[in-house]
Amino acid sequence: MDGLMMDFQLTLPTLLRRAETYFGEQEVVTRLPDKSFHRYTYSDMARRAKQLAVALGELGLERGDRVATLSWNHYQHLEAYFGIPCGGFVLHTLNLRLHPDDIGYIASHAGDRALIVDASLAPLVEQFRGRTQIEHVFVVEDSYEELLASSNSDDWREPELDENEAAAMCYTSGTTGMPKGVVYSHRSTILHTLGVAAANPLGVGISERDVILPVVPMFHANAWGYPYIAAMIGAKQVFPGPYLDPESLLDDFVQEGVTWTAGVPTIWLGILQLLDAHPGKWDLSHMKGMLVGGSAAPRAMIAGFQERHDLVVCHGWGMTETSPVASMAALPGELANADDDTKFDYIAMQGFPLALVELRARDESGHEIPHDGETMGELEVRGPWVASAYYESPDEAGRWTDDGWFKTGDIVSFDPHGHIQIKDRSKDVIKSGGEWISSVELENALMAHPAVAEAAVIAIPDEKWQERPLAAVVLKDGAAATAEELREFLAPQFAKWWLPDRFEFVGEIPKTAVGKFRKTALREQFAQQPAVTTT
Ligand code: AMP
């Protein structure tokens, strides 16, 4: 017997209509390149998004054609997030931090026909456009405005989209091999939006009363869904434009009354240092906290925000292939009343899968690992917002299991409650004498040392043990520590054979285009020298 419910398609025009109808007066605020603020409402946004949809159609673009963006987080990018898919086209966010050759490869592989670009980034386009099929370029603050002015929002007709049509695409950072395209459908986007909004992490869920500032870029992994989430729940959104330095962000938090924000740990480490250095300078009493993910949130940072600044850090895990949010910290049952130290231990893990997402992990012989907090295996994921293939990359089919799970490449253990703990990327894990050492755990422990600003641990070849850990450490300004002191600091927390043999003190840790430690660069720098010298 079939259910007798409507076959209602889950498509983005539904969200656009909702934001316009019920939250039309709610504000969208952007920090502009000249540092002043632009303000308008969801009603203005919806009108301009429709104008964009109409104008793209009048250019001759057809259903399913890719329209790329190369932009910081701002209101015009929000218009593209809605206008492009609501016109039946596919929003392709290009990562402005990549090398122009890579951007060119990605834009060409995706078959982009049009591009919306910030004026400040327009010179970059000249370096790759020749290799692509891009026919139209619109510059924000300039020809983009002419494009909108050429059309009327009243001419927008909902294109009767099927929920399985593509809404957006994003290429993975491609730390191994060529970048690979993930194609989100309207359905997966709506369900991800609902799934993240439904999570009430650590009791600090979000609603129409919140003011959300996504630091996480709209050019990578959909700003973790926040542009859509905020529009769906009717929250005010604030965009930082190109100003992602700790001082500007803290100013934005205060001035706009931001209650919830999101980004990678490097951003928050910088903010925490500044807050600690200038107690009382920024009044964040209205703020609840932040979602932190993209790489492991150090426990010391989670504790620092809570204990010294009364801010909740909710730790999440995800990938471009999972839209991206797939799990979030959770403190169920008796853990809700545990002491702070125990809570921080749990928040430092990567939590439980969001509703509708399922996780499992298997060891090298293919057996599912037990929930014992120790055994490690490769994490696999499935769910309605998890990719089922990469765009035109048949060689990558091996990333999916025969029974339809996506192999994440992350090495994890599960604690007895089911919390995931990410130990490493499979390519970063250190294998010493046949046993795995988690670089992430060593890094987090080192970053709890008062003199350490950042630490990255890598494997370097070793004749006897195959690989041994090396720690690259950035000290805080004016602080001092020796390799011996750091090793002694780690010693009580780890087995002796886990302790790094070598410490290198560096001015900074090289980062990837999305702010993660670029361990390949560190390996190139240090792997040649023998593993056993102590600096
Ligand atoms: P990307 O597709 O560029 O967003 O990268 C996804 C990868 O980032 C994951 O496979 C993980 O290796 C890593 N990652 C994301 N969130 C976390 C987290 N909370 N802790 C540790 N690693 C993370």
mmCIF file of C-alpha atoms and ligand atoms in Angstrom, residues 171-174 220-221 224 265 292-297 315-322 324 327 348-350 408-410 422-425 427 440 514 516, ligand 1:
data_model
loop_
_atom_site.group_PDB
_atom_site.id
_atom_site.type_symbol
_atom_site.label_atom_id
_atom_site.label_comp_id
_atom_site.label_asym_id
_atom_site.label_seq_id
_atom_site.Cartn_x
_atom_site.Cartn_y
_atom_site.Cartn_z
ATOM 1 C CA TYR A 171 35.328 20.847 -6.114
ATOM 2 C CA THR A 172 37.219 19.195 -3.280
ATOM 3 C CA SER A 173 40.482 20.803 -2.263
ATOM 4 C CA GLY A 174 42.300 18.038 -4.113
ATOM 5 C CA HIS A 220 34.089 26.330 -0.166
ATOM 6 C CA ALA A 221 31.577 23.727 1.028
ATOM 7 C CA TRP A 224 28.407 24.926 5.808
ATOM 8 C CA PRO A 265 39.999 26.249 14.083
ATOM 9 C CA VAL A 292 34.052 24.750 14.561
ATOM 10 C CA GLY A 293 35.153 22.120 12.066
ATOM 11 C CA GLY A 294 37.107 21.487 8.911
ATOM 12 C CA SER A 295 39.967 20.222 11.034
ATOM 13 C CA ALA A 296 40.115 19.124 14.653
ATOM 14 C CA ALA A 297 39.173 21.756 17.240
ATOM 15 C CA HIS A 315 32.642 20.788 17.191
ATOM 16 C CA GLY A 316 31.445 19.364 13.886
ATOM 17 C CA TRP A 317 32.848 17.128 11.176
ATOM 18 C CA GLY A 318 32.133 17.020 7.499
ATOM 19 C CA MET A 319 33.506 17.024 3.982
ATOM 20 C CA THR A 320 32.740 18.696 0.670
ATOM 21 C CA GLU A 321 31.269 15.295 -0.248
ATOM 22 C CA THR A 322 28.837 15.487 2.705
ATOM 23 C CA PRO A 324 29.420 19.412 4.201
ATOM 24 C CA SER A 327 28.264 15.177 12.545
ATOM 25 C CA ALA A 348 36.857 17.626 21.410
ATOM 26 C CA MET A 349 35.568 14.519 19.624
ATOM 27 C CA GLN A 350 33.499 14.924 16.466
ATOM 28 C CA THR A 408 35.931 9.185 3.746
ATOM 29 C CA GLY A 409 39.672 8.537 4.058
ATOM 30 C CA ASP A 410 39.422 9.604 7.723
ATOM 31 C CA ILE A 422 38.939 11.555 14.088
ATOM 32 C CA LYS A 423 42.483 10.316 14.514
ATOM 33 C CA ASP A 424 43.848 11.311 11.129
ATOM 34 C CA ARG A 425 43.440 11.497 7.414
ATOM 35 C CA LYS A 427 47.364 9.801 4.286
ATOM 36 C CA VAL A 440 45.746 14.965 15.505
ATOM 37 C CA VAL A 514 40.789 26.503 3.192
ATOM 38 C CA LYS A 516 44.004 23.538 7.089
HETATM 39 P P1 AMP B 1 36.973 19.326 2.901
HETATM 40 O O1 AMP B 1 36.260 18.456 1.931
HETATM 41 O O2 AMP B 1 38.008 20.188 2.288
HETATM 42 O O3 AMP B 1 36.003 20.082 3.739
HETATM 43 O O4 AMP B 1 37.803 18.379 3.893
HETATM 44 C C1 AMP B 1 37.176 17.337 4.601
HETATM 45 C C2 AMP B 1 38.163 16.741 5.589
HETATM 46 O O5 AMP B 1 38.474 17.676 6.631
HETATM 47 C C3 AMP B 1 37.626 15.538 6.340
HETATM 48 O O6 AMP B 1 37.712 14.361 5.577
HETATM 49 C C4 AMP B 1 38.515 15.510 7.557
HETATM 50 O O7 AMP B 1 39.767 14.908 7.279
HETATM 51 C C5 AMP B 1 38.762 16.966 7.835
HETATM 52 N N1 AMP B 1 37.861 17.423 8.913
HETATM 53 C C6 AMP B 1 36.696 18.078 8.792
HETATM 54 N N2 AMP B 1 36.180 18.358 10.006
HETATM 55 C C7 AMP B 1 37.036 17.860 10.929
HETATM 56 C C8 AMP B 1 37.061 17.813 12.356
HETATM 57 N N3 AMP B 1 36.114 18.375 13.091
HETATM 58 N N4 AMP B 1 38.111 17.192 12.954
HETATM 59 C C9 AMP B 1 39.098 16.631 12.223
HETATM 60 N N5 AMP B 1 39.131 16.646 10.875
HETATM 61 C C10 AMP B 1 38.117 17.246 10.231
#
